[in-house]
Amino acid sequence: MGLLSLGTPLPWEEAKKFADHVRFNGITQFMNTWDRVKDRYGDELLWGDEVEYMVVELDHERKSAVLSLCQTDVLAKLTPLTDHIDAATDDSIAAPTFHPEYGRFMLESTPGRPYTGSLRDLLSVEGNMRFRRNLARKNMDRNQIPVTFTSFPRLGVPGRFTKPYYDPADAVSSHSLFLPEQITNPHARFPTLTANIRKRRGSKVAINLPIFVDTRTPRPFVDPTIPWQRNIYPEDPEAKNGAALTDHIYMDAMGFGMGCCCLQLTFQGCSIEESRRLYDAFIPLGPIMLALTAASPLWRGYIADVDCRWNVIAGSVDDRTEEERGLKPLKENKKQIPKSRYDSVDWYLSETWMNRPEYNDNPFPIDEPIYDRLRNHGIDDLLSKHVAHLFIRDPIVIFAELLDQDNNSSTDHFENIQSTNWQTMRFKPPPANSPIGWRVEFRSMEVQMTDFENAAFAVFIVLLSRAILLFNLNTYIPISKVDENMRRAQQRDAVRQCSFYFRKDVFPPPSRQNSGAASPNGSIEGHHSSRGSPSGSGSCTPSGGKPRSMTNCYPLPPLPDEGPPRGAVEDEYEEYTMDQIINGRGAAFPGLLGLVEDYLSTLDLDETEQRKISSYLNLVRRRANGTLKTPATWIREFVRAHPAYKSDSVVSEEINYDLMVAVDEIERGVRRAPDLLPEDYTGGQQDQGTL
Ligand code: ADP
Ligand code: MG
Ligand code: MG
Ligand code: MG
């Protein structure tokens, strides 16, 4: 959730006076970072995951499952414990880290130390995730369980959905009709974010998800659980005045989005160029991976006709005014802004020839004076535009004590804006006073119910990142088409029902500079010598043999012999099924999995390692070809098949309880779900995992 600063947060009326101050100094800090690390080269592959949990409390007698607002208590137990593990164990083991998140029922965990490129680390991901989950579980009460569930099905229903119970009448930050104040992490940052987004926008946020119309869903569907007549806060009439749409599930607070859990991955590049290249290559994969991991069909006690969280979060922190949203002529505000500050990436960043200017075809407002400052400082056009685009946003939370910073040693003002631009990818510059290099973060995926699945997607993405770099793959399509894919990815059963824009030919054209370089399909020749020396530590290539680690520092794609491509970009992409994108199209394309397998064949894996990685890739394969369901489809079908379900789109307390019990049992391996997980899945508690 970005940085947590301590101090006195300014209310919006005060904070907005300092917006330019934060932006100006944030840019100074970025330029200082640039001066310090623009030429940094040779950082090794380090990477890590973030897994988010919600703590669910089960009451077996009442058959109820509610969110336990116990974040502070659990973290208070976990923190000294993880400190103790660090002190007590040898160097090769790092204690995991637990962080608070937006919801007072949420936790996030990361490995205590990033993974290196070694195969040992790659194969430890699942055990590492399980170790973290089990540690969290052991430090909860007996009836509490950490579930990796993207959206809690009954968040915001009338009556009890948290323990302890709180009344939404007290929602002083969000003014929500549904979520009490106490749903939010009490750290000053979070209530202030919530209140200041509402104040800046000039109304509550309004999210409307189409309801899944079942055989007995009332039509038109006018939600009887909305307290239409409530009159506590000035915003209360918004629902009946049009904010809540017929045939939709209406949500009115930041907590509905930021209360969702996801799976994120961060990768360190060799240099700024390698990170920019990876950032771009990942952008078109964002919606693909969102569709493959879709896991959130249930919202505020109803079944929705969508499968993913993305648009809910985008709407839940949409602080744009009516002018900025184009609903009123510009008067107070300077420009229209097409997207929420939580949304898909708008701009490819890399300076390699592969990034044709035509691909950046979205409307793209920037802060011009900031762009000029960056350009005058010697920063290139693409990166200057990227930063000047992030900086069209106001800082939402400003701490009085942190207004004056030493811009040489702090990046706090820069991070203030950067970390509240929540996009599908994040380009992370090196922090001040830290050994960390240029990183990119892959942020679109929904969290999966088991760590087997979470590890499978993490392993797939890190391997794919190496295949992209090793084989010089080109994944670019116009960014407007990536946005269209984002829209499709969230639709019900998108994996099986939708097609997605994807590049026809991902392979680079011939290049003399490329001779001897790696090419896929098993014909990898001489790539160790031609790919530049693998960077840093961790690489342990036996002489003449294959390496036992993944590396960084690949040469950037060499210019093709025929020069940069000039044909129409419309001829470069086509619509494909998920199966074609992941599993291939015969001789025309090996699929992303085929490319990953080609990359794997360059590594020295033993049989056990090969088998484990194959089981991960097999999950991805089967999700894409529809022989395993996405969590979203599985969850939707669970509800619809439940004996207590009345075919009216309602997720009752009893159904929700049984669903949470099932999710927990599946995760632990005591209940089978052969349509969701492979036959040989044994469960998270069978193997406590080793670090
Ligand atoms: P945020 O919430 O800002 O995205 P977190 O600290 O929660 O960041 O997670 C960052 C992830 O990056 C963790 O998985 C961590 O292990 C990993 N990580 C830490 N250092 C590096 C590094 N130098 N390069 C790549 N990943 C790193
Ligand atoms: Mg998080
Ligand atoms: Mg985090
Ligand atoms: Mg993150």
XYZ file of C-alpha atoms and ligand atoms in Angstrom:
721
model
C 0.000 0.000 0.000
C 2.908 2.293 -0.539
C 4.636 4.210 2.176
C 3.211 4.800 5.620
C 4.307 8.092 7.057
C 3.670 9.195 10.591
C 2.384 12.609 11.530
C -0.574 14.913 11.254
C -2.440 14.528 7.979
C -3.870 17.709 6.500
C -7.586 17.874 5.731
C -8.290 18.417 2.052
C -8.914 22.175 2.344
C -5.373 22.536 3.733
C -3.705 19.817 1.684
C -4.742 21.278 -1.645
C -2.828 24.476 -0.891
C 0.360 22.424 -0.821
C -0.281 20.380 -3.953
C 2.116 22.404 -6.086
C 4.704 22.356 -3.314
C 4.612 18.554 -3.181
C 4.700 18.267 -6.979
C 7.556 20.734 -7.372
C 9.711 19.099 -4.725
C 8.683 15.620 -5.830
C 10.044 16.402 -9.284
C 13.241 17.830 -7.794
C 13.607 14.586 -5.872
C 13.046 12.561 -9.029
C 15.651 14.600 -10.910
C 18.103 14.036 -8.059
C 17.389 10.312 -8.264
C 17.975 10.470 -12.005
C 21.320 12.203 -11.541
C 22.346 9.669 -8.946
C 21.323 6.424 -10.658
C 20.611 6.995 -14.336
C 23.798 5.198 -15.314
C 23.528 2.450 -12.756
C 24.194 -0.859 -14.504
C 24.633 -4.474 -13.574
C 21.986 -5.021 -10.921
C 21.212 -8.693 -10.536
C 17.765 -10.197 -10.925
C 16.018 -9.829 -7.601
C 12.325 -10.273 -7.395
C 9.514 -10.796 -4.952
C 5.813 -11.316 -4.519
C 3.186 -9.632 -2.388
C 0.250 -11.738 -1.236
C -2.753 -10.137 0.445
C -5.074 -11.914 2.887
C -8.352 -11.175 4.552
C -8.923 -12.532 8.024
C -12.236 -14.356 8.133
C -13.843 -15.407 11.373
C -16.041 -18.484 11.246
C -18.910 -19.103 13.613
C -19.832 -22.726 13.051
C -22.970 -22.607 15.171
C -24.461 -19.576 13.506
C -23.067 -20.643 10.146
C -21.613 -17.241 9.601
C -18.329 -16.006 8.178
C -17.403 -12.391 8.797
C -14.344 -10.203 8.419
C -12.337 -9.967 11.594
C -11.041 -6.455 12.233
C -8.007 -7.872 13.986
C -5.189 -6.543 11.795
C -3.491 -4.644 14.616
C -3.611 -7.611 17.007
C -2.295 -10.107 14.466
C 0.503 -7.805 13.348
C 1.425 -7.165 16.971
C 1.927 -10.908 17.368
C 3.670 -11.468 14.040
C 6.180 -8.658 14.136
C 8.189 -9.758 17.205
C 7.938 -13.306 15.947
C 9.416 -12.562 12.551
C 12.108 -10.480 14.237
C 12.865 -13.534 16.334
C 13.096 -15.860 13.318
C 15.586 -13.486 11.757
C 17.728 -13.477 14.848
C 17.455 -17.186 15.545
C 18.143 -18.720 12.180
C 21.073 -18.875 9.893
C 21.790 -16.516 7.069
C 20.082 -18.491 4.355
C 16.669 -18.011 5.922
C 14.910 -14.698 5.941
C 11.832 -14.143 8.043
C 8.825 -13.012 6.068
C 7.499 -9.511 6.388
C 3.889 -8.711 7.215
C 2.396 -5.338 6.387
C -0.904 -3.670 7.184
C -3.249 -2.891 4.312
C -6.208 -0.609 3.715
C -8.822 -2.854 5.345
C -8.637 -3.452 9.068
C -9.318 -7.091 8.192
C -6.367 -7.304 5.778
C -2.731 -8.355 5.880
C -0.030 -8.415 3.256
C 3.002 -10.640 3.319
C 6.222 -10.569 1.340
C 9.286 -12.767 1.506
C 11.650 -11.287 4.068
C 14.296 -10.948 1.417
C 13.744 -10.812 -2.333
C 14.341 -13.983 -4.317
C 17.471 -14.095 -6.425
C 17.543 -15.607 -9.897
C 18.643 -18.975 -8.538
C 16.577 -22.066 -9.257
C 16.635 -22.812 -5.554
C 14.817 -19.558 -4.905
C 12.456 -20.144 -7.822
C 11.446 -23.471 -6.372
C 11.076 -22.023 -2.885
C 8.309 -19.590 -3.838
C 5.400 -21.883 -3.022
C 6.954 -23.044 0.250
C 7.739 -19.454 1.131
C 4.131 -18.402 0.535
C 2.834 -21.342 2.547
C 5.210 -20.652 5.380
C 3.887 -17.083 5.506
C 0.260 -18.176 5.425
C 0.777 -20.790 8.106
C 2.650 -18.347 10.306
C -0.221 -15.884 9.978
C -2.750 -18.629 10.664
C -0.937 -19.780 13.796
C -1.083 -16.272 15.163
C -4.795 -15.895 14.785
C -7.558 -17.119 17.042
C -8.834 -20.614 16.500
C -11.840 -19.556 14.436
C -9.939 -17.046 12.333
C -8.430 -17.997 8.998
C -6.298 -16.061 6.533
C -8.019 -16.374 3.163
C -6.564 -15.201 -0.102
C -9.875 -14.174 -1.586
C -10.065 -11.187 -3.893
C -13.380 -9.644 -2.807
C -15.258 -10.587 0.346
C -18.729 -11.629 -0.849
C -20.703 -9.874 1.874
C -18.685 -6.717 2.452
C -21.262 -3.966 2.955
C -24.455 -6.000 3.411
C -27.011 -4.811 5.959
C -26.309 -6.228 9.410
C -23.249 -8.147 10.503
C -20.322 -8.637 8.177
C -17.493 -7.680 10.508
C -16.439 -8.697 13.967
C -16.870 -6.618 16.005
C -19.988 -5.119 14.458
C -19.999 -1.393 13.707
C -22.747 0.800 12.356
C -22.151 2.516 8.980
C -23.790 5.587 10.489
C -20.304 6.292 11.919
C -18.547 6.366 8.549
C -17.114 9.847 9.040
C -14.407 9.483 6.354
C -16.284 7.814 3.522
C -19.887 8.778 4.405
C -20.729 5.349 3.036
C -24.216 3.923 3.313
C -22.691 0.476 3.781
C -19.199 0.450 5.303
C -18.490 1.630 8.846
C -15.513 3.827 9.652
C -13.873 0.917 11.475
C -13.451 -1.088 8.273
C -10.465 1.143 7.496
C -6.964 0.752 8.890
C -6.862 3.312 11.724
C -3.450 4.679 10.682
C -4.074 8.344 9.879
C -3.106 7.860 6.243
C -6.092 5.667 5.392
C -9.067 7.599 6.785
C -7.484 10.738 5.335
C -7.087 9.144 1.896
C -10.719 8.116 2.078
C -12.043 11.499 3.153
C -9.805 13.563 0.864
C -10.698 11.540 -2.224
C -14.372 12.195 -1.480
C -13.766 15.882 -0.860
C -11.604 16.424 -3.903
C -14.121 14.659 -6.095
C -16.996 16.656 -4.645
C -19.159 13.595 -4.036
C -18.843 10.027 -2.853
C -17.255 7.579 -5.246
C -19.875 5.606 -7.168
C -19.297 2.114 -8.466
C -21.987 0.189 -10.303
C -21.395 -3.413 -11.296
C -24.008 -5.087 -13.481
C -25.892 -7.708 -11.529
C -25.775 -11.298 -12.747
C -29.361 -11.909 -13.786
C -30.460 -15.356 -12.659
C -33.810 -17.023 -13.240
C -35.436 -15.412 -10.194
C -33.612 -12.115 -10.025
C -36.256 -9.357 -9.833
C -36.372 -7.198 -12.980
C -35.763 -4.379 -12.987
C -33.419 -4.985 -10.098
C -33.723 -2.104 -7.637
C -31.575 -3.050 -4.689
C -33.742 -3.300 -1.566
C -30.677 -3.295 0.693
C -29.709 0.290 -0.167
C -30.873 2.595 2.653
C -32.389 4.949 0.074
C -33.915 7.265 2.657
C -30.982 7.568 5.058
C -30.247 11.159 5.951
C -27.142 11.454 8.093
C -24.496 12.821 5.768
C -24.981 15.456 3.072
C -24.095 12.845 0.427
C -26.786 10.405 1.517
C -29.303 11.447 -1.172
C -26.747 10.711 -3.936
C -27.925 7.112 -4.267
C -31.513 8.001 -5.089
C -30.434 10.997 -7.157
C -28.805 8.794 -9.744
C -25.540 7.485 -8.313
C -27.045 4.002 -7.830
C -28.104 2.452 -11.120
C -30.944 0.028 -11.685
C -29.846 -3.548 -12.464
C -26.513 -2.872 -10.778
C -24.762 -3.486 -7.495
C -23.991 -0.022 -6.125
C -20.945 0.677 -3.963
C -20.026 4.058 -2.543
C -16.718 3.852 -0.690
C -12.996 3.379 -1.094
C -13.156 0.257 1.085
C -15.007 -1.705 -1.594
C -11.976 -1.465 -3.881
C -9.032 -1.101 -1.549
C -10.545 -3.864 0.565
C -9.746 -6.304 -2.261
C -6.746 -8.635 -2.218
C -4.323 -9.130 -5.076
C -1.062 -10.775 -6.070
C 1.790 -8.486 -7.143
C 5.309 -9.156 -8.376
C 8.316 -6.839 -8.435
C 11.430 -7.368 -10.576
C 14.738 -5.554 -10.482
C 16.261 -4.818 -13.867
C 19.940 -4.636 -14.748
C 19.611 -0.942 -15.556
C 17.013 1.697 -16.196
C 16.873 0.592 -19.855
C 16.247 -3.037 -19.010
C 13.534 -2.043 -16.545
C 11.875 0.188 -19.126
C 11.991 -2.612 -21.655
C 10.432 -5.065 -19.219
C 7.821 -2.538 -18.120
C 6.672 -2.145 -21.702
C 6.759 -5.837 -22.527
C 4.562 -6.559 -19.503
C 1.929 -3.915 -20.297
C 0.014 -6.023 -22.865
C 0.206 -8.999 -20.498
C -1.654 -7.133 -17.740
C -5.182 -7.846 -19.012
C -4.245 -11.353 -20.128
C -3.121 -12.253 -16.627
C -6.104 -10.479 -15.096
C -8.478 -12.661 -17.109
C -6.523 -15.824 -16.273
C -6.575 -15.093 -12.543
C -10.148 -13.702 -12.408
C -11.447 -14.371 -8.905
C -14.062 -11.838 -7.810
C -17.647 -12.393 -8.988
C -19.386 -11.631 -5.660
C -19.970 -8.128 -4.333
C -22.008 -6.710 -1.443
C -24.042 -9.864 -1.085
C -24.824 -10.340 -4.774
C -23.491 -12.186 -7.801
C -22.153 -9.689 -10.326
C -21.957 -10.134 -14.049
C -18.201 -9.464 -13.952
C -15.334 -11.607 -12.721
C -12.650 -9.128 -11.616
C -11.922 -6.400 -9.084
C -10.214 -3.933 -11.397
C -12.985 -1.479 -12.231
C -14.232 -1.555 -8.663
C -10.905 -0.324 -7.330
C -10.566 2.170 -10.150
C -13.939 3.614 -9.189
C -13.280 3.409 -5.475
C -10.409 5.916 -5.536
C -11.598 8.063 -8.424
C -10.921 11.536 -7.046
C -11.541 13.378 -10.331
C -13.966 16.288 -10.214
C -16.952 16.519 -12.541
C -14.937 18.930 -14.693
C -12.041 16.516 -14.943
C -14.437 13.708 -15.808
C -15.812 15.811 -18.656
C -19.266 16.198 -17.110
C -18.994 19.981 -16.795
C -17.031 22.615 -18.715
C -13.578 23.329 -17.273
C -13.574 26.219 -14.823
C -11.793 25.383 -11.583
C -9.706 22.573 -13.060
C -7.057 22.785 -15.739
C -7.763 19.702 -17.805
C -9.958 16.734 -18.438
C -8.511 13.464 -17.160
C -9.715 10.320 -18.924
C -8.947 7.796 -16.174
C -8.998 7.288 -12.433
C -5.670 7.369 -10.639
C -6.133 3.605 -10.258
C -6.252 2.317 -13.812
C -4.362 0.717 -16.641
C -1.039 2.077 -17.891
C -1.293 4.838 -20.520
C 2.207 5.091 -21.860
C 4.963 2.818 -23.148
C 8.327 3.909 -21.835
C 11.141 2.115 -23.579
C 13.527 3.815 -25.969
C 14.230 0.668 -27.980
C 13.203 0.655 -31.636
C 10.449 -1.819 -30.820
C 8.448 0.913 -29.111
C 6.921 2.651 -32.118
C 5.395 6.072 -31.388
C 2.109 4.849 -32.878
C 1.595 2.496 -29.926
C 1.134 5.385 -27.473
C -2.299 6.201 -28.888
C -4.314 6.964 -25.725
C -5.411 10.464 -24.742
C -2.519 11.471 -22.522
C -2.723 14.623 -20.442
C 0.557 15.749 -18.909
C 1.608 18.603 -16.671
C 3.448 20.720 -19.246
C 5.622 22.802 -16.893
C 6.765 19.602 -15.200
C 7.507 18.041 -18.589
C 9.588 21.100 -19.525
C 11.515 20.946 -16.265
C 12.335 17.278 -16.790
C 13.376 17.844 -20.405
C 15.537 20.796 -19.425
C 17.196 18.531 -16.916
C 18.242 16.225 -19.737
C 15.637 13.513 -19.222
C 14.384 11.965 -22.454
C 10.946 12.601 -23.926
C 9.326 9.245 -23.087
C 10.334 9.165 -19.435
C 9.594 12.873 -18.977
C 6.090 12.308 -20.339
C 5.590 9.285 -18.088
C 6.445 11.303 -14.984
C 4.577 14.419 -16.153
C 1.513 12.196 -16.627
C 1.724 10.744 -13.108
C 2.073 14.281 -11.810
C -1.246 15.540 -13.178
C -2.625 14.143 -9.913
C -2.858 16.011 -6.640
C -1.250 14.571 -3.525
C -4.147 13.271 -1.447
C -2.474 12.813 1.911
C 0.074 15.323 3.143
C 1.581 15.157 6.598
C 2.265 18.584 8.123
C 5.559 17.422 9.622
C 6.852 16.188 6.260
C 6.239 19.266 4.153
C 9.868 20.304 4.198
C 12.192 17.615 2.972
C 15.853 17.421 2.101
C 15.438 16.747 -1.591
C 18.855 15.143 -1.788
C 18.158 12.444 0.734
C 14.378 12.035 0.546
C 12.011 10.878 -2.163
C 8.951 11.284 0.010
C 7.194 13.898 -2.127
C 7.902 11.957 -5.302
C 6.557 8.788 -3.696
C 3.490 10.626 -2.480
C 2.288 11.048 -6.073
C 3.924 7.910 -7.483
C 2.428 5.548 -4.904
C -1.089 6.933 -5.377
C -0.957 6.283 -9.117
C -2.103 2.685 -8.923
C -1.690 1.275 -12.412
C -1.399 -2.174 -13.966
C 2.380 -1.742 -13.985
C 4.523 0.470 -11.793
C 7.941 1.732 -12.762
C 9.826 2.005 -9.463
C 12.949 4.176 -9.342
C 15.625 3.308 -6.785
C 14.804 4.696 -3.347
C 17.258 7.130 -1.759
C 19.823 5.631 0.611
C 19.205 2.072 -0.463
C 21.046 -0.577 -2.474
C 17.890 -1.230 -4.537
C 17.980 -0.656 -8.302
C 15.383 0.166 -11.018
C 12.349 -2.100 -10.644
C 9.054 -2.829 -12.312
C 5.965 -4.128 -10.590
C 3.336 -6.345 -12.209
C 0.051 -5.452 -10.512
C -2.971 -6.719 -12.407
C -3.376 -10.245 -11.047
C -6.113 -11.305 -8.646
C -4.998 -13.291 -5.644
C -5.684 -17.022 -5.877
C -7.226 -19.155 -3.160
C -4.185 -21.435 -2.812
C -0.478 -20.739 -2.696
C 0.031 -23.404 -5.306
C -1.817 -21.150 -7.748
C -0.183 -17.963 -6.480
C 3.243 -19.562 -6.868
C 2.322 -20.907 -10.305
C 1.491 -17.441 -11.627
C 4.552 -15.901 -9.977
C 6.833 -18.540 -11.490
C 5.165 -18.222 -14.887
C 5.675 -14.451 -14.961
C 9.297 -14.495 -13.844
C 10.127 -17.158 -16.430
C 8.249 -15.228 -19.081
C 10.214 -12.104 -18.195
C 13.453 -13.982 -18.912
C 12.085 -15.419 -22.155
C 11.201 -11.886 -23.264
C 14.707 -10.635 -22.552
C 16.580 -13.667 -23.854
C 14.640 -14.033 -27.106
C 14.143 -10.296 -27.687
C 10.405 -10.798 -27.826
C 8.156 -8.022 -29.001
C 4.740 -7.871 -27.297
C 3.749 -4.326 -28.292
C 0.254 -3.534 -29.470
C -1.329 -0.062 -29.413
C -2.039 0.845 -25.810
C -5.680 1.589 -26.665
C -5.996 -2.092 -27.577
C -4.512 -3.057 -24.216
C -7.287 -0.990 -22.644
C -9.873 -2.774 -24.732
C -8.390 -6.049 -23.451
C -8.694 -4.737 -19.876
C -12.387 -4.174 -20.487
C -12.837 -7.665 -21.880
C -10.714 -9.340 -19.202
C -13.208 -8.419 -16.499
C -16.233 -9.840 -18.268
C -17.856 -12.987 -17.013
C -15.847 -16.039 -18.077
C -13.597 -13.912 -20.279
C -11.033 -16.706 -20.586
C -13.488 -18.864 -22.495
C -15.849 -16.296 -23.966
C -13.634 -13.433 -25.114
C -10.897 -12.908 -27.608
C -8.024 -10.549 -26.915
C -5.831 -8.368 -29.072
C -2.356 -9.788 -29.266
C 0.679 -9.321 -31.449
C 0.768 -11.633 -34.481
C 4.525 -12.024 -34.521
C 6.461 -11.643 -31.299
C 9.823 -12.581 -32.774
C 12.322 -9.906 -33.728
C 13.163 -9.480 -37.429
C 16.601 -10.689 -38.530
C 19.504 -8.612 -37.422
C 23.188 -9.065 -38.161
C 23.923 -7.740 -34.680
C 21.770 -10.573 -33.461
C 23.745 -13.394 -35.035
C 24.404 -16.188 -32.611
C 21.639 -14.889 -30.377
C 19.057 -17.052 -28.816
C 16.033 -18.067 -30.727
C 13.260 -20.190 -29.318
C 11.915 -23.564 -30.471
C 14.746 -25.403 -28.848
C 17.424 -23.997 -31.130
C 19.169 -21.891 -28.560
C 22.674 -21.401 -29.710
C 25.499 -19.731 -27.987
C 23.289 -17.420 -26.022
C 25.586 -17.356 -23.044
C 28.374 -15.778 -24.974
C 26.232 -13.533 -27.134
C 23.871 -12.302 -24.427
C 26.444 -10.356 -22.522
C 27.720 -11.686 -19.287
C 25.079 -12.692 -16.809
C 25.104 -10.153 -14.075
C 26.047 -10.096 -10.499
C 25.985 -12.830 -7.985
C 23.868 -15.926 -8.040
C 24.854 -17.018 -11.503
C 26.650 -20.310 -11.256
C 27.253 -21.660 -14.718
C 29.329 -24.798 -14.678
C 31.866 -24.414 -17.473
C 30.256 -25.436 -20.725
C 27.006 -26.379 -18.996
C 23.664 -24.746 -18.578
C 23.206 -22.208 -15.798
C 21.350 -22.903 -12.563
C 20.043 -19.403 -12.301
C 18.082 -16.784 -14.159
C 19.927 -13.580 -14.858
C 19.650 -9.928 -15.842
C 21.627 -7.744 -18.222
C 20.585 -8.869 -21.665
C 21.572 -6.640 -24.579
C 18.667 -4.503 -25.728
C 16.964 -5.662 -28.935
C 19.344 -4.977 -31.835
C 18.114 -2.917 -34.754
C 16.743 -5.116 -37.560
C 18.742 -5.236 -40.800
C 15.848 -3.696 -42.686
C 15.693 -0.837 -40.174
C 12.853 -0.065 -37.795
C 9.450 -1.353 -38.939
C 7.363 1.081 -40.974
C 4.232 -0.891 -41.883
C 0.804 -0.055 -40.529
C 0.555 -1.003 -36.848
C -2.981 -2.260 -37.517
C -1.394 -5.143 -39.424
C 0.685 -6.155 -36.427
C -2.044 -7.504 -34.165
C -5.076 -9.738 -34.320
C -7.753 -11.055 -31.992
C -6.942 -14.416 -30.448
C -8.429 -16.731 -27.871
C -6.747 -17.109 -24.513
C -5.834 -20.648 -25.492
C -4.027 -19.379 -28.589
C -2.172 -16.683 -26.653
C -0.997 -19.004 -23.883
C -0.833 -22.394 -25.602
C -0.003 -21.329 -29.126
C -1.190 -21.547 -32.704
C 0.682 -24.448 -34.172
C 3.715 -23.481 -36.180
C 2.730 -19.798 -36.240
C 3.242 -19.168 -32.541
C 4.400 -21.419 -29.686
C 2.271 -19.512 -27.171
C 3.601 -17.725 -24.124
C 3.974 -21.124 -22.492
C 5.975 -22.468 -25.397
C 8.331 -19.511 -25.066
C 8.652 -20.109 -21.343
C 9.447 -23.749 -22.014
C 12.076 -22.772 -24.559
C 13.627 -20.526 -21.965
C 13.477 -23.291 -19.359
C 15.394 -25.585 -21.661
C 18.351 -23.206 -21.343
C 18.536 -23.888 -17.606
C 20.020 -26.850 -15.790
C 16.992 -28.312 -14.039
C 16.996 -31.709 -12.405
C 14.029 -34.008 -12.738
C 12.307 -32.999 -9.500
C 12.657 -29.334 -10.316
C 11.386 -29.929 -13.828
C 8.355 -31.752 -12.464
C 7.491 -29.010 -10.016
C 7.769 -26.263 -12.598
C 5.764 -28.333 -15.050
C 2.972 -28.570 -12.507
C 2.868 -24.760 -12.318
C 2.918 -24.350 -16.079
C 0.273 -26.990 -16.399
C -2.062 -24.934 -14.239
C -1.550 -21.948 -16.526
C -2.063 -24.156 -19.579
C -5.293 -25.635 -18.272
C -6.700 -22.310 -17.149
C -6.106 -20.979 -20.623
C -7.619 -23.944 -22.450
C -10.606 -24.045 -20.126
C -10.043 -27.530 -18.693
C -9.659 -25.882 -15.282
C -11.989 -23.102 -14.186
C -10.921 -19.673 -13.095
C -11.623 -19.020 -9.412
C -14.347 -16.600 -10.535
C -16.198 -19.287 -12.484
C -15.709 -21.802 -9.700
C -17.026 -19.366 -7.047
C -20.018 -18.352 -9.167
C -20.923 -21.988 -9.753
C -20.463 -22.826 -6.069
C -23.043 -20.210 -5.129
C -25.479 -21.171 -7.879
C -25.280 -24.856 -6.948
C -25.761 -24.252 -3.229
C -28.989 -25.792 -1.865
C -29.874 -22.526 -0.105
C -29.473 -20.422 -3.256
C -32.777 -19.068 -4.505
C -31.666 -18.233 -8.052
C -32.099 -14.569 -7.176
C -28.429 -13.450 -7.362
C -28.249 -13.189 -3.547
C -25.298 -14.586 -1.594
C -26.831 -15.315 1.785
C -24.975 -15.580 5.061
C -25.225 -19.353 4.935
C -23.897 -19.621 1.389
C -21.062 -17.282 2.238
C -20.182 -19.375 5.298
C -20.117 -22.584 3.297
C -18.036 -20.897 0.605
C -15.439 -19.680 3.108
C -15.287 -23.124 4.720
C -14.835 -24.695 1.290
C -12.086 -22.255 0.332
C -10.233 -22.992 3.551
C -10.624 -26.740 3.161
C -9.481 -26.655 -0.447
C -6.460 -24.612 0.512
C -5.572 -27.095 3.243
C -6.108 -30.024 0.910
C -8.923 -31.658 2.862
C -11.523 -31.001 0.161
C -10.974 -31.714 -3.507
C -11.873 -29.328 -6.280
C -10.841 -31.145 -9.463
C -12.433 -28.522 -11.718
C -10.323 -25.797 -10.093
C -7.020 -27.466 -9.265
C -5.021 -30.302 -10.790
C -5.630 -33.821 -9.442
C -2.305 -33.977 -7.663
C -2.867 -30.857 -5.556
C -2.171 -31.891 -1.983
C -2.899 -28.719 -0.081
C -1.145 -26.041 1.865
C -1.000 -27.774 5.222
C 0.415 -31.068 4.040
C 3.656 -29.370 3.306
C 4.527 -26.714 5.838
C 7.043 -25.424 3.396
C 10.665 -24.699 3.916
C 12.385 -21.427 3.555
P 5.040 -2.125 -2.555
O 3.893 -2.384 -1.629
O 5.511 -0.737 -2.571
O 4.790 -2.634 -3.933
P 6.476 -4.134 -0.974
O 7.625 -3.768 -0.115
O 5.212 -4.538 -0.318
O 6.300 -2.923 -2.010
O 6.873 -5.341 -1.928
C 7.985 -5.267 -2.707
C 8.391 -6.613 -3.244
O 9.628 -6.404 -3.906
C 8.634 -7.696 -2.211
O 8.224 -8.931 -2.707
C 10.144 -7.700 -2.044
O 10.633 -8.984 -1.707
C 10.596 -7.348 -3.439
N 11.894 -6.681 -3.471
C 12.609 -6.135 -2.460
N 13.773 -5.639 -2.916
C 13.802 -5.856 -4.236
C 14.726 -5.572 -5.271
N 15.865 -4.944 -5.034
N 14.376 -5.941 -6.510
C 13.219 -6.552 -6.767
N 12.321 -6.853 -5.841
C 12.599 -6.520 -4.584
Mg -0.654 -4.439 -1.046
Mg 3.246 -3.992 -0.621
Mg 3.023 -3.646 -4.439
